[in-house]
Tab-separated table of C-alpha atoms and ligand atoms in Angstrom:
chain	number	residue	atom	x	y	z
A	134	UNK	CA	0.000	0.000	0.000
A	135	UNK	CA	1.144	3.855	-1.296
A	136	UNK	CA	0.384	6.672	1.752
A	137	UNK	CA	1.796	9.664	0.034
A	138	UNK	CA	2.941	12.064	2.159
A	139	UNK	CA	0.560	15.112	-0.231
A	140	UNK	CA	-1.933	13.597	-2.539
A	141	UNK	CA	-2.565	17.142	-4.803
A	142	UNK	CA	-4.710	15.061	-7.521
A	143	UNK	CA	-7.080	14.480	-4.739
A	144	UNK	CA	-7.536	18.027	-3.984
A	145	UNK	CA	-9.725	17.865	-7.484
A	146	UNK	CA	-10.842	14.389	-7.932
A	147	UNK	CA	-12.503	14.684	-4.779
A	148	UNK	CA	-14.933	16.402	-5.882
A	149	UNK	CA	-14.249	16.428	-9.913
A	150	UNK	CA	-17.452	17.301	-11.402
A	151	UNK	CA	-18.267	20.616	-9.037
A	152	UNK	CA	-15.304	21.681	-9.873
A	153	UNK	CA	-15.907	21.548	-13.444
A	154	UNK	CA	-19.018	23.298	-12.987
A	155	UNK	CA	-17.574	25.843	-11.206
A	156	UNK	CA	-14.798	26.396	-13.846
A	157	UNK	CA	-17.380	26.680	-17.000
A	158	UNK	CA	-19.400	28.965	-15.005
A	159	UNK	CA	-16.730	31.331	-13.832
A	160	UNK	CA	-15.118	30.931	-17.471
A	161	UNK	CA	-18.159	31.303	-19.416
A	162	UNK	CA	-18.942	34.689	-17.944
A	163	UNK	CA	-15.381	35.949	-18.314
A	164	UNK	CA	-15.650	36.541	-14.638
A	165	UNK	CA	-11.574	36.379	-14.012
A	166	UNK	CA	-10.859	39.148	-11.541
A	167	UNK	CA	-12.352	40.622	-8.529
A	168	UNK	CA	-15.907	39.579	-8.938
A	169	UNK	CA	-18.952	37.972	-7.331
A	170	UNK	CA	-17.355	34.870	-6.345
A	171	UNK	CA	-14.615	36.968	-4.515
A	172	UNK	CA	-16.722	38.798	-2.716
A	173	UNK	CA	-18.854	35.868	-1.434
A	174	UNK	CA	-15.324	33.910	-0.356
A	175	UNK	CA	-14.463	37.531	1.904
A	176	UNK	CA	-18.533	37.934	2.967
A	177	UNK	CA	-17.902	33.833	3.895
A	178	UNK	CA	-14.630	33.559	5.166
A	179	UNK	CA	-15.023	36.663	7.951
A	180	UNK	CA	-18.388	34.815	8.992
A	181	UNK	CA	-16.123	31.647	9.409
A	182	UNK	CA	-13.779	33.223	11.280
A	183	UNK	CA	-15.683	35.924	12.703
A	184	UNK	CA	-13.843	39.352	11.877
A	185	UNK	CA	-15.624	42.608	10.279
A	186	UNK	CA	-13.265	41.552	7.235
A	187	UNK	CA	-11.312	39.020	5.356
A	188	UNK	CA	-9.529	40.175	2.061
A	189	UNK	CA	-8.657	37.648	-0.700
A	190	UNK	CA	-4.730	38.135	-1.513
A	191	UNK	CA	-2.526	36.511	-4.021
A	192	UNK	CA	-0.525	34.335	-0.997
A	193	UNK	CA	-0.094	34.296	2.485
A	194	UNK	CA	3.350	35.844	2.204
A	195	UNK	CA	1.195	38.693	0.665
A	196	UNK	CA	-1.296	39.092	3.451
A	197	UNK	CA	1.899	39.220	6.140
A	198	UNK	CA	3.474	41.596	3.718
A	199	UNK	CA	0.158	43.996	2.665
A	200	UNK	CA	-0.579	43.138	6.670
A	201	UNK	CA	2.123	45.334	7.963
A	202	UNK	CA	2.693	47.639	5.813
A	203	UNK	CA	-0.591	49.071	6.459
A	204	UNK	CA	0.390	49.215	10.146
A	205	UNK	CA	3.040	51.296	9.334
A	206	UNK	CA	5.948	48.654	9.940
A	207	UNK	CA	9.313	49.459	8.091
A	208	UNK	CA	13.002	50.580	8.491
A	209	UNK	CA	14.531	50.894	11.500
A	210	UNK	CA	11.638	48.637	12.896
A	211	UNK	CA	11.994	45.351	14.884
A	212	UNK	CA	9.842	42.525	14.674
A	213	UNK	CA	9.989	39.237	17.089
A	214	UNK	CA	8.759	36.013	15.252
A	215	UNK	CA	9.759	32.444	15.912
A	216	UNK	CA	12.260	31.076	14.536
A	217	UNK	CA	10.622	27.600	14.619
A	218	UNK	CA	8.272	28.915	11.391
A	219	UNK	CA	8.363	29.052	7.506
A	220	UNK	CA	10.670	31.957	5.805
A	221	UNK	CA	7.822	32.957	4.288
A	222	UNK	CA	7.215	34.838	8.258
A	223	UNK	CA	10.928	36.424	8.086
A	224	UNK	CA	10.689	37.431	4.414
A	225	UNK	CA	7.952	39.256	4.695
A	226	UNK	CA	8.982	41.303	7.257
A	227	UNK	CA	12.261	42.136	5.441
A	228	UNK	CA	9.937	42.926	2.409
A	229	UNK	CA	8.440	46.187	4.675
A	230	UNK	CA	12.504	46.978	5.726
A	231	UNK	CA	12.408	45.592	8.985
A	232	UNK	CA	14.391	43.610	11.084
A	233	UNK	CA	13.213	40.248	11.787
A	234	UNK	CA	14.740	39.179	14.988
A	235	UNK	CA	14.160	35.183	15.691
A	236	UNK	CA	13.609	33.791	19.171
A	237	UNK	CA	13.231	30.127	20.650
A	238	UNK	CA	10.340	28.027	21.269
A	239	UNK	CA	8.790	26.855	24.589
A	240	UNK	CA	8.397	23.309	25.509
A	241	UNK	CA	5.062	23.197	23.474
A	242	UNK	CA	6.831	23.991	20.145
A	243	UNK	CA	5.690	27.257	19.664
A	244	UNK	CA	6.578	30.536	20.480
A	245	UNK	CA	8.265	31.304	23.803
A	246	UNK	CA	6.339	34.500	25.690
A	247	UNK	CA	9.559	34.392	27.771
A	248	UNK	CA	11.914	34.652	25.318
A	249	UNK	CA	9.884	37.234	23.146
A	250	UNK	CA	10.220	39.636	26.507
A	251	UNK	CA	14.030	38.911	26.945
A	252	UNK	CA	13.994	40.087	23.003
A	253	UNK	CA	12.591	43.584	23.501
A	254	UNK	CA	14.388	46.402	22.598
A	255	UNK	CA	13.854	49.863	21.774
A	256	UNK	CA	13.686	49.668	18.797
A	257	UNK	CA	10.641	46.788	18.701
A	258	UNK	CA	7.654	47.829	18.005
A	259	UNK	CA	5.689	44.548	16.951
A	260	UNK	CA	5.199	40.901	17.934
A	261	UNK	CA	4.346	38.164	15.375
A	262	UNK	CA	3.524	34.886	16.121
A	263	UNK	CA	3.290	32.182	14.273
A	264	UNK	CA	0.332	29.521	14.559
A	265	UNK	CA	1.587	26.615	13.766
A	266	UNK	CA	0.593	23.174	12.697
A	267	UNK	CA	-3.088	24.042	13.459
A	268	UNK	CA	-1.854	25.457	17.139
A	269	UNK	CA	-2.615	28.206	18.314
A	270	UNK	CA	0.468	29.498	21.049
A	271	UNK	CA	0.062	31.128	24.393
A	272	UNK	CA	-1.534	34.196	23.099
A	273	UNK	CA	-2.568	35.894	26.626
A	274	UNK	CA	1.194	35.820	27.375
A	275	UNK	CA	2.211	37.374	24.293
A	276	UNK	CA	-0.902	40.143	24.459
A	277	UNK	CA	0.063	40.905	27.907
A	278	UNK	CA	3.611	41.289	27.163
A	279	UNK	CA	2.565	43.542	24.529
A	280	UNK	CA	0.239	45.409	26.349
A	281	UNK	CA	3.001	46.145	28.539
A	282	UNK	CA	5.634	47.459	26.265
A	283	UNK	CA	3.219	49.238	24.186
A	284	UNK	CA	4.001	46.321	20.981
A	285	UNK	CA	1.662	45.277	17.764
A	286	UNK	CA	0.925	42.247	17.408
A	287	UNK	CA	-0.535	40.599	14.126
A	288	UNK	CA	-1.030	36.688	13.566
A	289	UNK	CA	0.680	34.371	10.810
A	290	UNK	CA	-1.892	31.960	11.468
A	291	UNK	CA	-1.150	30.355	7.556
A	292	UNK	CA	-1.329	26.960	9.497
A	293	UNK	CA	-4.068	27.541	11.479
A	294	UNK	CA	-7.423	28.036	9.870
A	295	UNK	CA	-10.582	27.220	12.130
A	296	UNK	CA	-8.470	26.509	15.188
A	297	UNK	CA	-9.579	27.835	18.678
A	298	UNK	CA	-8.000	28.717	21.740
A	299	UNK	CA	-11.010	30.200	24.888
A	300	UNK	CA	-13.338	30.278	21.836
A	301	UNK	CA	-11.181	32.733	19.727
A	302	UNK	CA	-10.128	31.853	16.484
A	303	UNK	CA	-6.566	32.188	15.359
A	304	UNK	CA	-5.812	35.148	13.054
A	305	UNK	CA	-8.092	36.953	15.492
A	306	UNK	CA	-5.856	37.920	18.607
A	307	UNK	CA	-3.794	40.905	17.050
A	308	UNK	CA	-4.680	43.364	14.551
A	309	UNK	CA	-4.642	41.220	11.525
A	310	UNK	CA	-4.004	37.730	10.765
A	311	UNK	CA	-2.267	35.827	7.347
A	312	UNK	CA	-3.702	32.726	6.148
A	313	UNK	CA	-2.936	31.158	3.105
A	314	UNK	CA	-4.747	28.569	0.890
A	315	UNK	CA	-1.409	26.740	-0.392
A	316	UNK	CA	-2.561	23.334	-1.470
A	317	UNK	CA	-0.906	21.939	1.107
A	318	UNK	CA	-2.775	23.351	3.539
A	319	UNK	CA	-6.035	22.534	5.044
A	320	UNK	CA	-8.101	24.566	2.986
A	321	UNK	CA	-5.908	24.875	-0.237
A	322	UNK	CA	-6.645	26.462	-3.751
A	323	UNK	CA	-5.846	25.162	-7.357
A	324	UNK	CA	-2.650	27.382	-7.029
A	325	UNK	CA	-1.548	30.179	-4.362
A	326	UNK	CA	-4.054	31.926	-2.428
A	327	UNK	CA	-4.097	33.773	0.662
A	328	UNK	CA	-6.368	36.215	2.748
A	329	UNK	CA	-6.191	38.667	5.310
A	330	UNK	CA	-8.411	39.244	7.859
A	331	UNK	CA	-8.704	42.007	10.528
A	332	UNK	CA	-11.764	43.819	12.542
A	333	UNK	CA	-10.034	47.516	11.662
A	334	UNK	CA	-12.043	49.028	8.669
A	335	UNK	CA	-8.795	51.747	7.937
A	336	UNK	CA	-6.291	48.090	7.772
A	337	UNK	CA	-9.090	46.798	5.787
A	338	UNK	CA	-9.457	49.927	3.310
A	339	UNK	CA	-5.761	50.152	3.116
A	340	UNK	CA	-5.075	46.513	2.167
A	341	UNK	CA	-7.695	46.318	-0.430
A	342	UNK	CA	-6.703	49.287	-1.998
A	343	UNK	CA	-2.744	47.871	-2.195
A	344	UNK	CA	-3.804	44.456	-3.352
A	345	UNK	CA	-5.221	46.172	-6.617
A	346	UNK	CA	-2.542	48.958	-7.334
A	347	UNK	CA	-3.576	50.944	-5.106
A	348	UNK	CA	-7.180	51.797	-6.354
A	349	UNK	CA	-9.754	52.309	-4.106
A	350	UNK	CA	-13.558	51.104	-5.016
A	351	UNK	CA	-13.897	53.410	-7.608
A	352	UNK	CA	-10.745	53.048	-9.516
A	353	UNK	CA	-8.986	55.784	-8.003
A	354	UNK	CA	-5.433	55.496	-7.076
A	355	UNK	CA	-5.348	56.456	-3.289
A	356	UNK	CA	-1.819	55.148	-2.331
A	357	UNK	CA	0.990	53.426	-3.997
A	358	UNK	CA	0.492	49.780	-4.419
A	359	UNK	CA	0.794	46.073	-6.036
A	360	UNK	CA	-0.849	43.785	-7.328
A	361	UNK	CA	-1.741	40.689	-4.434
A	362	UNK	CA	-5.370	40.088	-5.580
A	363	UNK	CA	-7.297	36.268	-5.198
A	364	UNK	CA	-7.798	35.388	-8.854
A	365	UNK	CA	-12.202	35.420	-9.132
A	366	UNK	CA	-11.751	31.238	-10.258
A	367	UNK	CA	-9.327	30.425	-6.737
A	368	UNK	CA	-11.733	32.245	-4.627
A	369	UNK	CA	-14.569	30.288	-6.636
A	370	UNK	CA	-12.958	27.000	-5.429
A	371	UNK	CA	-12.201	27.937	-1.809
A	372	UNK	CA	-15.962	29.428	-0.905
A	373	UNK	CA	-17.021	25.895	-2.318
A	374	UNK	CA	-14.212	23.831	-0.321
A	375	UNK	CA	-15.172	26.300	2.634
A	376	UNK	CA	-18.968	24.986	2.983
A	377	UNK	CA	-17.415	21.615	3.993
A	378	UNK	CA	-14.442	22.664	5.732
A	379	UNK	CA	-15.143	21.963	9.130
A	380	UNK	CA	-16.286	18.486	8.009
A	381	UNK	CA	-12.583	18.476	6.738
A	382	UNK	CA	-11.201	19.508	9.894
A	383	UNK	CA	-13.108	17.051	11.901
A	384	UNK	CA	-11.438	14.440	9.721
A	385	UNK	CA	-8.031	15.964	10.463
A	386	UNK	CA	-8.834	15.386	14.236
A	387	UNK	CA	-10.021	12.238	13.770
A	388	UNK	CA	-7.120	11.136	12.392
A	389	UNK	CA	-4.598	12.640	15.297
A	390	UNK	CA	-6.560	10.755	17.542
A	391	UNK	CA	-6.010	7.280	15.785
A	392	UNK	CA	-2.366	8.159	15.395
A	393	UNK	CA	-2.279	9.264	19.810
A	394	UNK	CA	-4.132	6.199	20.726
A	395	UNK	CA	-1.766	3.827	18.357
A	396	UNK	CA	1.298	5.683	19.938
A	397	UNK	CA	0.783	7.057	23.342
A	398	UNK	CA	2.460	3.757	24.709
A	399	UNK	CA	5.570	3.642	22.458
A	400	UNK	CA	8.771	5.060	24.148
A	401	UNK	CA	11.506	7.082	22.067
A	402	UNK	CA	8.320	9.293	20.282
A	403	UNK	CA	6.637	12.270	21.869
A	404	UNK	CA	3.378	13.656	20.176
A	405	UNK	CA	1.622	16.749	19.695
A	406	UNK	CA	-1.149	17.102	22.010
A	407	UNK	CA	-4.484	14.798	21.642
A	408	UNK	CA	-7.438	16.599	19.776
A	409	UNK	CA	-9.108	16.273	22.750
A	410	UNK	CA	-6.540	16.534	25.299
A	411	UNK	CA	-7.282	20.641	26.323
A	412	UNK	CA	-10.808	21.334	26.519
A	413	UNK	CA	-9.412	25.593	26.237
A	414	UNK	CA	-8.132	24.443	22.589
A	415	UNK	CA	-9.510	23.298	19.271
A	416	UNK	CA	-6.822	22.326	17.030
A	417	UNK	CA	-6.918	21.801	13.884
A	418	UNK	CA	-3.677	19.302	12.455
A	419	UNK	CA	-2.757	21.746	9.420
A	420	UNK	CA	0.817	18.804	10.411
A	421	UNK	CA	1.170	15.674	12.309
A	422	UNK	CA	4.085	16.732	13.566
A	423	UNK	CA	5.700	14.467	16.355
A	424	UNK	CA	9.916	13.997	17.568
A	425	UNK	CA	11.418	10.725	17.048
A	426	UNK	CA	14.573	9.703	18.910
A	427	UNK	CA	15.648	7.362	15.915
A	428	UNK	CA	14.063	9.950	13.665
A	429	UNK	CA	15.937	9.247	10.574
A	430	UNK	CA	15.693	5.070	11.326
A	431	UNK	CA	11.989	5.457	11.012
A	432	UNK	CA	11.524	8.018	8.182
A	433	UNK	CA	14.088	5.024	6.059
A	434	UNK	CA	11.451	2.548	7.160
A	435	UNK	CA	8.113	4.094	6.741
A	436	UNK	CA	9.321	5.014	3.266
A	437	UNK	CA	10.543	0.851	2.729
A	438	UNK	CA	6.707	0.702	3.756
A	439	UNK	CA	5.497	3.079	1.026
A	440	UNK	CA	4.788	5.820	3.433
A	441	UNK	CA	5.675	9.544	2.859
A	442	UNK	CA	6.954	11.424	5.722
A	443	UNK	CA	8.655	15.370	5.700
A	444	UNK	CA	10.697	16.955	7.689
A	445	UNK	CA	9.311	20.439	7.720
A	446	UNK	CA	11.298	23.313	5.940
A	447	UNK	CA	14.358	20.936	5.235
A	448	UNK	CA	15.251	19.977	8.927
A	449	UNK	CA	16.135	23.978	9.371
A	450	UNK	CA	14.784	26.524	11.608
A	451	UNK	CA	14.945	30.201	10.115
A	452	UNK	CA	17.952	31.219	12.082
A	453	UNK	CA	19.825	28.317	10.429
A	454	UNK	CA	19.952	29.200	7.170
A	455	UNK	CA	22.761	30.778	6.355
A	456	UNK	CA	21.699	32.861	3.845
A	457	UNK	CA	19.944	34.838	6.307
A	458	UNK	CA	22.469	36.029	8.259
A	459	UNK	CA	21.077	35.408	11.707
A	460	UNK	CA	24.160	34.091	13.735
A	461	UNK	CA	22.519	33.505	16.459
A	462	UNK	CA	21.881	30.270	19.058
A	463	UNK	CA	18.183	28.882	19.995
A	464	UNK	CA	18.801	25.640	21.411
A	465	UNK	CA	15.363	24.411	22.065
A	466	UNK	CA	14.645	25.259	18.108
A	467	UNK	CA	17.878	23.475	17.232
A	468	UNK	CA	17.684	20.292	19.064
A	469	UNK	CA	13.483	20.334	17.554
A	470	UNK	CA	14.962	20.389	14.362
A	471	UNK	CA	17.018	17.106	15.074
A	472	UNK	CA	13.917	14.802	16.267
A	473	UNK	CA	10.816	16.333	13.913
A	474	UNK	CA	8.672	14.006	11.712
A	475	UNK	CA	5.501	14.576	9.813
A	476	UNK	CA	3.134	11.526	9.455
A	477	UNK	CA	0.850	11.376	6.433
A	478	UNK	CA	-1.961	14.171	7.346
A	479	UNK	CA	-4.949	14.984	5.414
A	480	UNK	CA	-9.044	14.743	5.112
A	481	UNK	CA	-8.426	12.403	2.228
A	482	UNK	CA	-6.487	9.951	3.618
A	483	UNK	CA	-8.390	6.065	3.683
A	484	UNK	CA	-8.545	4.299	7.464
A	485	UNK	CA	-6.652	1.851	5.352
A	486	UNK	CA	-3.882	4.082	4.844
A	487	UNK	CA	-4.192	5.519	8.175
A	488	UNK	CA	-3.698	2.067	9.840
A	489	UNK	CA	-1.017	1.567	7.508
A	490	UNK	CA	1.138	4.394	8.757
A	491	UNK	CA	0.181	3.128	12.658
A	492	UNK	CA	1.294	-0.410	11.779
A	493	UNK	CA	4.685	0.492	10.398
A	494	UNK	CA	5.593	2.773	13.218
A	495	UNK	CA	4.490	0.019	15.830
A	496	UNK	CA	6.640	-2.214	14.014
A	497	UNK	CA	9.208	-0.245	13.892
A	498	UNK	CA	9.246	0.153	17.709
A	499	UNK	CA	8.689	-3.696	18.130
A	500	UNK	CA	4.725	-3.402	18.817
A	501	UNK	CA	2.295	-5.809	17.324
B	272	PLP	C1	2.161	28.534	4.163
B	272	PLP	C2	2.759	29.507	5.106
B	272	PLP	C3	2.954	30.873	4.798
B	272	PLP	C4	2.622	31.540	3.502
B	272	PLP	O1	2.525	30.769	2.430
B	272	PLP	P1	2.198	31.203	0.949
B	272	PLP	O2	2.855	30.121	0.161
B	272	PLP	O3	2.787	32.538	0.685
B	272	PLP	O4	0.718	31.211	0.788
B	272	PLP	C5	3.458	31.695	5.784
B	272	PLP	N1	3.764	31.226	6.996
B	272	PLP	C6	3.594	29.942	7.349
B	272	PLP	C7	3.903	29.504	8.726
B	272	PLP	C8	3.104	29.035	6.404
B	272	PLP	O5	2.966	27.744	6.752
């Protein structure tokens, strides 16, 4: 039996003939940019999540990027993020001319509210977390910490899409939050996609008016811009994959909590929290990300088994790459980086493939 690790051609044959409808209709009236179907994904998407708005961007590296600029972030600015994140977080913040300074995780893989203080300088002025894997990270900390220096804070919650913490979804904490719609992620596009979403009607206004050149609703050129829209078809797809996305996430869950109860007992793994394990948190399993002591042992064996693992990012943590010039140390980050392992994670795997992937890690440990 195959378990690939993505399985892209599902992301269509899922649900093949809708999306042929929706492709002749959308093509037959021409309707290619900024239409209807746009505007029902944003009307759709902020009643998902909740906000006053969502905006429909070309990426989520665009809605970090459009995202702060609009607060004003730029040279001579510091920004904390984690390290333990995707560059797309540090390159966008470098895209605005500010300085993206990395700190560690906490124990719970996410970013550490202690080490975000002991990173404060004059010179900060926001605080970006990152969401990650579905997770949502110790938010009150980091609000209080910025409430206390007098910080921003905005959410890359790319990874974290309909997950929860005290009933508040992610992307909703700070001023604005980034999701994308990457087809690797839970709800993903034909293509890139992304979407910004935010309660403040002047972020909102200023956003929508840089995604399109600058223009405002009438055409006018207000401010100097780009061009970061959703294309009309993408957002199409995504306000039809949104009606049944938290059918999709419940899938996700389900599957986390096969993989927990196959694993809890096996020594030499540690796992990501059970679905069900916090009754404060709803997460969501954008990864199944769990350490491995013989990490490498079982990634060659799961793959002898026809089972696609990943070790996220290429095994490196932001402040590793060299090419980024951040010589700095974060051992909890480092020694993540060493163990981490992604299991097979999607709505469309089978149970057949799911207790595939349990069997060959039990194995692997010596369990029947
Ligand atoms: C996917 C992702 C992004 C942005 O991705 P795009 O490819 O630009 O849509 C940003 N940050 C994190 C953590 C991500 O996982």
């Amino acid at each position: 039996m195959q378990v690939p690790f993505f399985a892209y051609p599902k992301h269509f044959l899922s649900d093949e003939d809708a999306f042929v409808d929706i492709f002749r209709s959308v093509m037959a009236r021409g309707a290619f940019i900024q239409q209807q179907e746009l505007l029902a994904f944003e009307a759709n998407l902020a009643g998902f999540i909740g906000t006053k708005h969502a905006i429909g961007l070309a990426d989520g590296t665009n809605a970090l990027i459009l995202g702060l600029r609009a607060l004003g972030i730029g040279t001579g600015d510091e920004v904390i993020f984690p390290s333990h994140t995707f560059v797309a977080t540090h390159g966008a913040i470098v895209a605005v001319g500010a300085t993206p300074v990395p700190v560690d995780m906490g124990e719970d893989g996410l970013m550490d509210p202690g080490a975000v203080e002991a990173a404060i300088t004059s010179r900060t002025r926001m605080i970006l977390p990152v969401q990650l894997n579905g997770r949502i990270c110790a938010m009150e900390r980091i609000l209080e910490i910025a409430r206390q220096h007098g910080l921003l804070v905005a959410e890359d919650s790319c990874q974290a899409l309909g997950a929860r913490l005290d009933g508040c979804f992610a992307g909703t904490f700070g001023t604005f939050g980034a999701f994308s719609f990457y087809p690797a992620k839970a709800l993903g596009c034909f293509g890139d996609g992304g979407a910004l979403v935010t309660d403040s009607d002047e972020i909102a206004r200023q956003v929508r008016a840089m995604r399109d050149h600058g223009r405002n609703e009438r055409g006018e050129v207000v401010m100097s811009g780009t061009n970061a829209r959703l294309d009309n078809l993408q957002a199409a797809i995504l306000d039809f994959k949104l009606k049944t996305f938290r059918e999709t996430i419940a899938r996700r869950r389900d599957i986390a909590g096969r993989y927990d109860r196959a694993f809890r007992e096996i020594e030499g793994m540690v796992l990501p929290p059970a679905p069900d394990s916090d009754p404060r948190r709803f997460d969501t399993f954008q990864n199944y990300e769990l350490c491995a002591v013989q990490r490498d042992a079982l990634r060659a064996h799961l793959g002898k088994r026809g089972i696609g693992t990943m070790v996220q990012w290429g095994g490196r943590a932001v402040h590793q790459i060299a090419a980024l010039g951040h010589a700095c140390s974060l051992p909890r980050t480092e020694r993540f980086f060493e163990y981490c392992l992604m299991l097979p994670m999607n709505q469309y795997l089978t149970d057949a493939q799911v207790d595939h992937v349990i069997g060959a890690v039990r194995e692997f440990h010596g369990h029947a």
